[in-house]
Short mmCIF file of N, CA and C and ligand atoms in Angstrom, two decimals:
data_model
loop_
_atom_site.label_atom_id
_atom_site.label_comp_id
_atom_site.label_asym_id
_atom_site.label_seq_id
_atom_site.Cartn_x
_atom_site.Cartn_y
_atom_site.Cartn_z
N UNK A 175 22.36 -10.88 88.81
CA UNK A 175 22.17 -9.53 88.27
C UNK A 175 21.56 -9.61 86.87
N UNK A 176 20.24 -9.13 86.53
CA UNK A 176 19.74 -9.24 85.26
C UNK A 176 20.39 -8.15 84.45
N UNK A 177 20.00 -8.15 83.04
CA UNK A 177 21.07 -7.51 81.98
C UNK A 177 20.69 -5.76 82.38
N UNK A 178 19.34 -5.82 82.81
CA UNK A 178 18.48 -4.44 82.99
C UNK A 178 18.84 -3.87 84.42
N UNK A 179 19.43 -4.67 85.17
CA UNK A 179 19.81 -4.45 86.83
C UNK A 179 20.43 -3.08 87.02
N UNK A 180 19.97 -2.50 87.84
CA UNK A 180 20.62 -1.08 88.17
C UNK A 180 22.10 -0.74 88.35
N UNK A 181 22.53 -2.06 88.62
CA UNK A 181 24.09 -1.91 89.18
C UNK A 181 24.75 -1.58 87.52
N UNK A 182 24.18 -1.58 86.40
CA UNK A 182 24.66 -1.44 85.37
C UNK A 182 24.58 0.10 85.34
N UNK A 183 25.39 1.16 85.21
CA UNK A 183 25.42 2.17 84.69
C UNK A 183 25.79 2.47 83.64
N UNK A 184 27.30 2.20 83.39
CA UNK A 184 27.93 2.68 82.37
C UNK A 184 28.10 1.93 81.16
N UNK A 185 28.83 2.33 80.10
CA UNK A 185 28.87 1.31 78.88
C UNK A 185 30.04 0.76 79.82
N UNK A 186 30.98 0.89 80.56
CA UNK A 186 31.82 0.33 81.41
C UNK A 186 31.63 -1.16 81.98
N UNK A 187 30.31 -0.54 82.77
CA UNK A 187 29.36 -1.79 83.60
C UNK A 187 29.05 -2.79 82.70
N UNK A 188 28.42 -2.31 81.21
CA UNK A 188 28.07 -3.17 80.67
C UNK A 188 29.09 -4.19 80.11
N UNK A 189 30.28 -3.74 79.74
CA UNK A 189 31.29 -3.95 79.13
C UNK A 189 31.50 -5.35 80.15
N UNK A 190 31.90 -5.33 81.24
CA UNK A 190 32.29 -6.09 82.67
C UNK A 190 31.21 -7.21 82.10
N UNK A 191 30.05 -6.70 82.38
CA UNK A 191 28.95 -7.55 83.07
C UNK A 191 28.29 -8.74 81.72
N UNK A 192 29.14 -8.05 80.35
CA UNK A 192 29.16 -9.53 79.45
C UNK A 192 30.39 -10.26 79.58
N UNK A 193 31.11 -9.44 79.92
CA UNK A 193 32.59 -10.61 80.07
C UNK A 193 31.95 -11.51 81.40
N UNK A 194 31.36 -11.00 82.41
CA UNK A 194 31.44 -12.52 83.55
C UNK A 194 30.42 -12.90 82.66
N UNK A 195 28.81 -12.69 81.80
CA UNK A 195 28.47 -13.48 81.49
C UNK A 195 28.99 -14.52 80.34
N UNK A 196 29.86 -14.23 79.36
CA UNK A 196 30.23 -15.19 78.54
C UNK A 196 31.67 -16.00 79.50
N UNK A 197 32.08 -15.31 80.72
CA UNK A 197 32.59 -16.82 81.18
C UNK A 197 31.78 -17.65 82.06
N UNK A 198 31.01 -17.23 82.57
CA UNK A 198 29.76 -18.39 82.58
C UNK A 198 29.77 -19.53 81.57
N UNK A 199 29.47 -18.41 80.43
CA UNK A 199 29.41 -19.12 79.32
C UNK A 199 30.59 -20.59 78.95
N UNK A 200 31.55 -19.93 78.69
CA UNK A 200 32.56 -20.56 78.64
C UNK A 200 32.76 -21.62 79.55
N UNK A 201 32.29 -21.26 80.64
CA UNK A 201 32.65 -22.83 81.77
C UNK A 201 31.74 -23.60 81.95
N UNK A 202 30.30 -23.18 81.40
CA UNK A 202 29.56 -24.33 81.05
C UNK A 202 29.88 -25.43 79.87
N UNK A 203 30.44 -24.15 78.56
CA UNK A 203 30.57 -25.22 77.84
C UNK A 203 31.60 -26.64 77.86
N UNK A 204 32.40 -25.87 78.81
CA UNK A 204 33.37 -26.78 79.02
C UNK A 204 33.33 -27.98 79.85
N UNK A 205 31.95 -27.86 80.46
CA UNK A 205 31.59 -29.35 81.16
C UNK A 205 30.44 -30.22 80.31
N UNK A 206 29.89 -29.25 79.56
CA UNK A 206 28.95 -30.04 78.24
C UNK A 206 29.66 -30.70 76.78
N UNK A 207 30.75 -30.01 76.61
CA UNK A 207 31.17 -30.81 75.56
C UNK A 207 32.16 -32.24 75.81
N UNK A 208 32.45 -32.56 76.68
CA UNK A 208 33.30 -33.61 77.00
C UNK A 208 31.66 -35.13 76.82
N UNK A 209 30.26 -34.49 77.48
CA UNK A 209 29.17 -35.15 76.99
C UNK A 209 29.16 -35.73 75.35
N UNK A 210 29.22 -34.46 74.99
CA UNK A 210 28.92 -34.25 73.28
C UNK A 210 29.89 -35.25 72.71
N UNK A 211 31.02 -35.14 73.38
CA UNK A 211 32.29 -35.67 72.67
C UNK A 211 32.01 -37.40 72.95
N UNK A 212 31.67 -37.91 73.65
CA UNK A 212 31.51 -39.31 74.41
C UNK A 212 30.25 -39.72 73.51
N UNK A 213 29.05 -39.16 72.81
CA UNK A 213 27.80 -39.64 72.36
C UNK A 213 28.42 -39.22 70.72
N UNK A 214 29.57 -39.00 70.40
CA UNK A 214 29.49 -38.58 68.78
C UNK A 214 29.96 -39.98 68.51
N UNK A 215 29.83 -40.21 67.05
CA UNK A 215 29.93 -41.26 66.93
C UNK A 215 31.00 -41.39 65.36
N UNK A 216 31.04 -40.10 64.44
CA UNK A 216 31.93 -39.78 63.43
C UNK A 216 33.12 -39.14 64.39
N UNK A 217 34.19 -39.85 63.47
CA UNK A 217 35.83 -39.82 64.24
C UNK A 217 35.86 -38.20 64.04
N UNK A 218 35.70 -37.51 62.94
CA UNK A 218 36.33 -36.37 62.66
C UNK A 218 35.50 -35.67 63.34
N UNK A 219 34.02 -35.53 63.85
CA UNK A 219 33.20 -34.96 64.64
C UNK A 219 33.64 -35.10 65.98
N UNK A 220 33.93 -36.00 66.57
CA UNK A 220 34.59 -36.47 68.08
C UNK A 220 35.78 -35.44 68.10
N UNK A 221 36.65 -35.88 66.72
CA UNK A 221 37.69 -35.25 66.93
C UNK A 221 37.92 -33.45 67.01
N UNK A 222 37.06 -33.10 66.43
CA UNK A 222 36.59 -31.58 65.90
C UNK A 222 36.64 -31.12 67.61
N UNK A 223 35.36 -31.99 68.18
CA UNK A 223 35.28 -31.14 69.32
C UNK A 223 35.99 -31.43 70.17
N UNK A 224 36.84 -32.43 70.49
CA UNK A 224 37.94 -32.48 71.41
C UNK A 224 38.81 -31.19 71.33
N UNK A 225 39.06 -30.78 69.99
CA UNK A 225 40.44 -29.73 69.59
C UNK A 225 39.13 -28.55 69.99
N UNK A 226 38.20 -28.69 69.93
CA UNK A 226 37.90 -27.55 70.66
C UNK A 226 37.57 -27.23 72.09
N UNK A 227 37.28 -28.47 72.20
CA UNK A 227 37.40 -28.52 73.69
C UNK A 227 38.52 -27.98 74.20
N UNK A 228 39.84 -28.33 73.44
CA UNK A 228 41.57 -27.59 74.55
C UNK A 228 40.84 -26.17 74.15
N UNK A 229 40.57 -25.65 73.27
CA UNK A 229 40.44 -24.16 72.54
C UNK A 229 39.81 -23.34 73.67
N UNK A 230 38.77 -24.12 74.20
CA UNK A 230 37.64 -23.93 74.82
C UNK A 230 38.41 -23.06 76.91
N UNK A 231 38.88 -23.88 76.97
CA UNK A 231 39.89 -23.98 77.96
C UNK A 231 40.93 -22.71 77.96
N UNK A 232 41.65 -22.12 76.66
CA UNK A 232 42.18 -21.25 76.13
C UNK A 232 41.31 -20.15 76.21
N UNK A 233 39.67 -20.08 76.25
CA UNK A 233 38.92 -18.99 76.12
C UNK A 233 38.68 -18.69 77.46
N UNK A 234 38.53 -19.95 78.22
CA UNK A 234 38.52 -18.84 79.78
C UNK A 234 39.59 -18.27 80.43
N UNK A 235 40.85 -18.78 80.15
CA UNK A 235 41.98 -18.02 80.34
C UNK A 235 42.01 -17.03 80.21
N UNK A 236 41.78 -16.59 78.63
CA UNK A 236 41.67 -15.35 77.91
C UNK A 236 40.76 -14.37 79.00
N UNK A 237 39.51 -15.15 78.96
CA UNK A 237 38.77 -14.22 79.68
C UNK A 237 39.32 -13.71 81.36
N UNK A 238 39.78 -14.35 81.75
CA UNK A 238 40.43 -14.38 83.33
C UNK A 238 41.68 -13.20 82.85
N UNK A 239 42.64 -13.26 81.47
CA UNK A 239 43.13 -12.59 81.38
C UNK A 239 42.65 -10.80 81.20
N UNK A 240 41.32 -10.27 80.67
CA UNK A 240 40.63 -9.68 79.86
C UNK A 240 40.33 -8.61 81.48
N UNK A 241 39.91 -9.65 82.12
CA UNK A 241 39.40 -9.28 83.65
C UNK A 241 40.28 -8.62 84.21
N UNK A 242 41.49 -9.12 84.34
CA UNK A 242 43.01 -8.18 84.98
C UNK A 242 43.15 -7.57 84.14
N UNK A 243 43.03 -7.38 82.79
CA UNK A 243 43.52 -5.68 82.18
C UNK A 243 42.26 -5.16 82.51
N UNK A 244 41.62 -4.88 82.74
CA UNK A 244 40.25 -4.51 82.73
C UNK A 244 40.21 -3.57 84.31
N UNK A 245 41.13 -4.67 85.20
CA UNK A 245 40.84 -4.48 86.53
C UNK A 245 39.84 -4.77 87.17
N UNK A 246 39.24 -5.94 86.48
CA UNK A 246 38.12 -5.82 87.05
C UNK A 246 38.21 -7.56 87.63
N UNK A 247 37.13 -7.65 88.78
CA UNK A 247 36.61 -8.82 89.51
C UNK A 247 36.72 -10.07 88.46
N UNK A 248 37.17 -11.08 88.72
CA UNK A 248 36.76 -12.43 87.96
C UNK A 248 35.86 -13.07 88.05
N UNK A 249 34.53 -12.75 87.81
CA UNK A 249 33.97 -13.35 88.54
C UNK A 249 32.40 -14.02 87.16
N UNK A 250 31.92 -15.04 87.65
CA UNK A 250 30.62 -15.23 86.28
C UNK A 250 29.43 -14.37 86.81
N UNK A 251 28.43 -14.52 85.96
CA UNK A 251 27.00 -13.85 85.71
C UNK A 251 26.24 -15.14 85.03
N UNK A 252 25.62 -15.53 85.97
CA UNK A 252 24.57 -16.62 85.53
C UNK A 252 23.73 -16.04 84.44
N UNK A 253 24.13 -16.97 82.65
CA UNK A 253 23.46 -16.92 81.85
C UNK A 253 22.65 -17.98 81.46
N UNK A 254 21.63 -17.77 81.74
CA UNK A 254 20.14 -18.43 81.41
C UNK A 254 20.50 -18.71 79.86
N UNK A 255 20.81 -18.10 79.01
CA UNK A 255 20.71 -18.24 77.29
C UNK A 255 21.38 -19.66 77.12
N UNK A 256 22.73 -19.69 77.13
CA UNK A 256 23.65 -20.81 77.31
C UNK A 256 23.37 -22.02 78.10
N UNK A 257 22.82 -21.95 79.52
CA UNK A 257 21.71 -22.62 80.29
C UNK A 257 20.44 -23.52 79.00
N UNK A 258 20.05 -22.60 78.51
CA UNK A 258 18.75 -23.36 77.59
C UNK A 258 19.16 -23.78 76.45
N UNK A 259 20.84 -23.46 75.74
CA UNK A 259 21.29 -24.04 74.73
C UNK A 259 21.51 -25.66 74.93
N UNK A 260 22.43 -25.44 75.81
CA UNK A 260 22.91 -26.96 76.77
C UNK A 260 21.75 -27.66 76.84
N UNK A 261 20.90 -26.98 77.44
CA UNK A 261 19.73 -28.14 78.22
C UNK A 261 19.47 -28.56 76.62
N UNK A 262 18.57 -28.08 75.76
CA UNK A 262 18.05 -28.42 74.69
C UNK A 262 18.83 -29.66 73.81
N UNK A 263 20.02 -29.25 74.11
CA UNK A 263 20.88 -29.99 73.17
C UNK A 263 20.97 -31.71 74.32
N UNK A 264 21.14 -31.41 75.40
CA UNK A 264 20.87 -32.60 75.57
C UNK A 264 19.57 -33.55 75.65
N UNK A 265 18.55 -32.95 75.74
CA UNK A 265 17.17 -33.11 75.70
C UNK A 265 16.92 -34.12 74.14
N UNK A 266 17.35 -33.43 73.59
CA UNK A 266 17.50 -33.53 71.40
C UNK A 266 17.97 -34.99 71.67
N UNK A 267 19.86 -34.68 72.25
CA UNK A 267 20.56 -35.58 71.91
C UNK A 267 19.65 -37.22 73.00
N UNK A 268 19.24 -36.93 73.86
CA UNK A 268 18.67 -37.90 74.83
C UNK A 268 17.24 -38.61 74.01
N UNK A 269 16.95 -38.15 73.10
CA UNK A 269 15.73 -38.31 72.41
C UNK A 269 15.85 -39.55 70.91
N UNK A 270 17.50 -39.13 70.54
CA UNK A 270 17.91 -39.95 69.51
C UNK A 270 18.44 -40.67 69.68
N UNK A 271 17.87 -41.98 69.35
CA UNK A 271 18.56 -43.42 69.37
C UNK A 271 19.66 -43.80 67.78
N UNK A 272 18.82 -43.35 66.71
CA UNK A 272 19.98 -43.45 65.68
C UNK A 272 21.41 -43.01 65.69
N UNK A 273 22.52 -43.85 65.41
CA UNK A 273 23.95 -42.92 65.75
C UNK A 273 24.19 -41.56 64.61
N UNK A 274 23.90 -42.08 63.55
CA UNK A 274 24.14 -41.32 62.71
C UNK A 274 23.29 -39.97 62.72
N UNK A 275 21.93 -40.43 63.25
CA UNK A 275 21.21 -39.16 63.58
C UNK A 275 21.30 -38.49 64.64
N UNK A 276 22.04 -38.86 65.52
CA UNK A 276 22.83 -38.32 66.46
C UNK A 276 23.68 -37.46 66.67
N UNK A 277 24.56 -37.74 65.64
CA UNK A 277 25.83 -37.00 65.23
C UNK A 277 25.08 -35.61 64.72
N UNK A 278 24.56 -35.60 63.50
CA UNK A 278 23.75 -34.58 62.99
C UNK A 278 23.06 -33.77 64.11
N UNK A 279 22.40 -34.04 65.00
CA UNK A 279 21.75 -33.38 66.15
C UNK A 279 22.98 -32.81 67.09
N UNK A 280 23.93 -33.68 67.09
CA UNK A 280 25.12 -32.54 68.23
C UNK A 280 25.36 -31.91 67.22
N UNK A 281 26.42 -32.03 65.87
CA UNK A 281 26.42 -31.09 64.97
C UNK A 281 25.54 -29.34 65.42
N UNK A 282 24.59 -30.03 65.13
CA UNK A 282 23.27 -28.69 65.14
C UNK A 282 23.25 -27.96 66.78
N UNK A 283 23.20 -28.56 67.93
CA UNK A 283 23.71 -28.13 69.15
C UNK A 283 24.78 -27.11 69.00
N UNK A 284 26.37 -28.15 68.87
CA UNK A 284 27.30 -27.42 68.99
C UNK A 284 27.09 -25.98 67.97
N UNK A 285 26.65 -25.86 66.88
CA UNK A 285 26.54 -24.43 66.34
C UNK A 285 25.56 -23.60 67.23
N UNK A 286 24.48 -24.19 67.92
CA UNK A 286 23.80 -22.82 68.44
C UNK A 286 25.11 -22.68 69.56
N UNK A 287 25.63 -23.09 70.02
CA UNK A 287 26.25 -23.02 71.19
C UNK A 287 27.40 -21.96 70.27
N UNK A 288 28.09 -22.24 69.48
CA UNK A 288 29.10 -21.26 68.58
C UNK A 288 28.81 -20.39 68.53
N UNK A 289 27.34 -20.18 67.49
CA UNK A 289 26.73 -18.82 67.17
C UNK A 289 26.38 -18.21 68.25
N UNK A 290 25.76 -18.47 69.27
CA UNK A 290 25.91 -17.82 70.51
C UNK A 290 27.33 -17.23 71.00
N UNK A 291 28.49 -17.45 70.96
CA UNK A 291 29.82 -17.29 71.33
C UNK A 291 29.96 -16.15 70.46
N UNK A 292 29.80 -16.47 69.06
CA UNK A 292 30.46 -15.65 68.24
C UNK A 292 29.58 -14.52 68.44
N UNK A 293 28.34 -14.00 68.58
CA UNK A 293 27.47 -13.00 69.18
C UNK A 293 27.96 -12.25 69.87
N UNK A 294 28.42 -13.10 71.34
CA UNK A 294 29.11 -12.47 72.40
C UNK A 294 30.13 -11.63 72.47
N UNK A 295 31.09 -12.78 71.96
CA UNK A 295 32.68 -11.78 71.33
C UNK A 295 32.57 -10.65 70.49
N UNK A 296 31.86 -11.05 69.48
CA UNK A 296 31.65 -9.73 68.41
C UNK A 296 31.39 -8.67 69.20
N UNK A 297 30.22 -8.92 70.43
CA UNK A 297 29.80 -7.75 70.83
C UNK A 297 30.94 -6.81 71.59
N UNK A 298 31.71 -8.23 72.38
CA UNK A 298 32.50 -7.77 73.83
C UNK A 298 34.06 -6.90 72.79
N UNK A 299 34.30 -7.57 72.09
CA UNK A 299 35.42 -6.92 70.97
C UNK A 299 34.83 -5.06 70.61
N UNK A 300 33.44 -5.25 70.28
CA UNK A 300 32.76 -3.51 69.52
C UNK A 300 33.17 -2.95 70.61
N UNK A 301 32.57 -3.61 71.95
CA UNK A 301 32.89 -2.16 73.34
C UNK A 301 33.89 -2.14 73.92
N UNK A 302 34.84 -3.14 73.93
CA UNK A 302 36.51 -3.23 74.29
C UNK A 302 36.28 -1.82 73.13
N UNK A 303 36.43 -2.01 72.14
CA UNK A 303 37.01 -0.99 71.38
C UNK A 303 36.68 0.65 71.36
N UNK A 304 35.41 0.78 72.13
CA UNK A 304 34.22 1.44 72.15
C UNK A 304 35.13 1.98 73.16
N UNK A 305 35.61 1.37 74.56
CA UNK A 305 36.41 2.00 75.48
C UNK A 305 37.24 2.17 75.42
N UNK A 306 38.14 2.44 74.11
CA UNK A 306 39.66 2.32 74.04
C UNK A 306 40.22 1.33 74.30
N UNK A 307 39.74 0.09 74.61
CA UNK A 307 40.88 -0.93 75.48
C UNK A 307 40.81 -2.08 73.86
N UNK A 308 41.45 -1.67 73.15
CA UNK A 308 42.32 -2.10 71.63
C UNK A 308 42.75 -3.59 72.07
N UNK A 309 43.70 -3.52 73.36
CA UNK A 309 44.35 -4.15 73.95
C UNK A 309 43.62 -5.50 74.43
N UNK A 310 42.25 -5.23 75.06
CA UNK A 310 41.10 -6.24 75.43
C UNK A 310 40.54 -6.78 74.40
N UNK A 311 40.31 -5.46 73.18
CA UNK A 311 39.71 -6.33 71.91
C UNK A 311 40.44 -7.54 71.36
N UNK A 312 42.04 -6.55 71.06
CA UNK A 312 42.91 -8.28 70.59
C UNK A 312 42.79 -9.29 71.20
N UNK A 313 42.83 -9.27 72.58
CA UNK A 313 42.91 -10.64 73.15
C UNK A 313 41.14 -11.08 73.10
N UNK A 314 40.15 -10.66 72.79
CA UNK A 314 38.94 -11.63 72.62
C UNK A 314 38.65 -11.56 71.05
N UNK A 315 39.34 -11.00 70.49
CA UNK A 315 39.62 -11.21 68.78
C UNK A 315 39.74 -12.69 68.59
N UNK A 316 41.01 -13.40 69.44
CA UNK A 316 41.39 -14.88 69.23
C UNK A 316 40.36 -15.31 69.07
N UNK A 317 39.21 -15.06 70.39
CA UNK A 317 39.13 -16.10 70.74
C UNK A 317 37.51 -16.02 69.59
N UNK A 318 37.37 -14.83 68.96
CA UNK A 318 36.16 -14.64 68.33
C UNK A 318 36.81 -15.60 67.37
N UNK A 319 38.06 -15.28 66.55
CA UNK A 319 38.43 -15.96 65.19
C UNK A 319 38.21 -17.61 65.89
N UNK A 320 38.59 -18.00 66.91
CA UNK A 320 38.46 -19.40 66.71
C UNK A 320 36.75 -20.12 66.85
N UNK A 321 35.98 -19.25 67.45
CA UNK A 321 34.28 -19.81 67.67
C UNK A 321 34.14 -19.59 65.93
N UNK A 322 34.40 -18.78 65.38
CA UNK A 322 34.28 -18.84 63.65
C UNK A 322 34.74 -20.42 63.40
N UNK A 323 36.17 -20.20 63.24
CA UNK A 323 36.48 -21.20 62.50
C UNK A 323 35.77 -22.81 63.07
N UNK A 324 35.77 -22.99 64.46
CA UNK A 324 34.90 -24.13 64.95
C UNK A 324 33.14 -23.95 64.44
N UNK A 325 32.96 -23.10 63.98
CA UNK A 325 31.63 -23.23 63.50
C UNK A 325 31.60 -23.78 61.89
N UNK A 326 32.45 -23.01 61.28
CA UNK A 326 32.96 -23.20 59.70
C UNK A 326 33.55 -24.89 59.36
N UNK A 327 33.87 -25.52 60.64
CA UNK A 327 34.42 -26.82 60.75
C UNK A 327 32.96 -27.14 60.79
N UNK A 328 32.16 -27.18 61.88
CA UNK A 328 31.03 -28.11 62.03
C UNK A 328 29.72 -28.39 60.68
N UNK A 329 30.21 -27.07 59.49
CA UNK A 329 29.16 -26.20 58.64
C UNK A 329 29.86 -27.79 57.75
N UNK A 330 31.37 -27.81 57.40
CA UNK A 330 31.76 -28.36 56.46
C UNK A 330 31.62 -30.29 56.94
N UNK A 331 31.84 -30.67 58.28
CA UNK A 331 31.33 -31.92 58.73
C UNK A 331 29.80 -32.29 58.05
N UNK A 332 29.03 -31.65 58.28
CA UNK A 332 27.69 -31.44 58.33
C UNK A 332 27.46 -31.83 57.01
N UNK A 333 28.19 -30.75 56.16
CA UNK A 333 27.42 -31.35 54.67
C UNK A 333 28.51 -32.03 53.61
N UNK A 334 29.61 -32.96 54.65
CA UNK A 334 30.64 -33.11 53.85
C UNK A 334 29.97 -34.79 53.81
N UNK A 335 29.16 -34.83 54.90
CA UNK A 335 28.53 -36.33 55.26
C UNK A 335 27.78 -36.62 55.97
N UNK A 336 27.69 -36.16 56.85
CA UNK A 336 26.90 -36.81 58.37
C UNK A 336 25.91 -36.46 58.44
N UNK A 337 24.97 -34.96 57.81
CA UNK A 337 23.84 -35.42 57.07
C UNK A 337 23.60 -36.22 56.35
N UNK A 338 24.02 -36.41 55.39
CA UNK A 338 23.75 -37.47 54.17
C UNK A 338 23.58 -38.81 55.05
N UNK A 339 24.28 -39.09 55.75
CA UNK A 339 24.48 -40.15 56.59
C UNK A 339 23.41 -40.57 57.06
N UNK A 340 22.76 -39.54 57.84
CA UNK A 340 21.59 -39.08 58.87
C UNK A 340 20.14 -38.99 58.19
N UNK A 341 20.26 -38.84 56.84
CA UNK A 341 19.14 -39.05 55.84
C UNK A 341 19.33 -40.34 55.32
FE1 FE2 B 661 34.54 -20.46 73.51
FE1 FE2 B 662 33.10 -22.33 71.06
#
């Protein structure tokens, strides 16, 4: 179903039809970062995304949860966006032989992959709220505050060393 697809009517429809696409989302990332995590090569970078990796796991729940208040189908929406984040990032990471410049290149991955998340939620939180469902916003609130703070982690890795490293 494209974003423009007729089956979309309502801000309702639309509301639905980003939640299956960001668990798409979500369950891709969750078979790409266990990659990411195996090619990093800084402990606290490995370690960063492992703890987000469980987090990660916590967000499709959420979303599976979001779906039953919602009443609605569990179901994904093939997103192409997240599709070309992944690919790229492994493309990048398949390209670099330096470790250290390595690290720096997932670094830079894992944030488009964040900032993409945090996009999503922000949005899916405005129209939870947009429909009254307060109730849907809190529970993808979490999961917005934690794609923040895992981005704010990767911002402070980044220039605490592993650039410097990487230069
Ligand atoms: Fe997530
Ligand atoms: Fe995330």
């Amino acid at each position: 179903m494209g974003l423009f697809s007729k089956d979309i009517k309502t801000m309702d429809d639309l509301f639905v039809h980003q939640l299956q696409d960001v668990y798409y989302a979500e369950k891709q990332i969750l078979s790409a970062l266990p990659k990411m995590i195996d090619k990093a090569t800084n402990p606290s970078l490995k370690q960063g995304l492992q703890s987000h990796l469980n987090e990660t796991e916590t967000h499709v729940q959420r979303l599976e949860q979001v779906f039953e208040m919602h009443g609605a189908e569990i179901k994904t929406t093939k997103c192409p966006a997240i599709n070309g984040i992944i690919e790229e990032a492994n493309d990048v990471a398949g390209d670099v032989e330096d470790k250290q410049v390595l690290d720096a290149a997932i670094i830079a991955s894992a944030q488009a992959v964040e900032h993409y998340e945090i996009s999503r939620y922000g949005t899916l939180v405005a129209w939870a709220k947009q429909l009254g469902r307060a109730d849907c916003a809190a529970v993808l609130e979490q999961t917005l505050r934690e794609e923040k703070s895992a981005d704010t982690k990767l911002t402070s890795l980044a220039l605490g060393g592993v650039n410097r490293a990487a230069a």
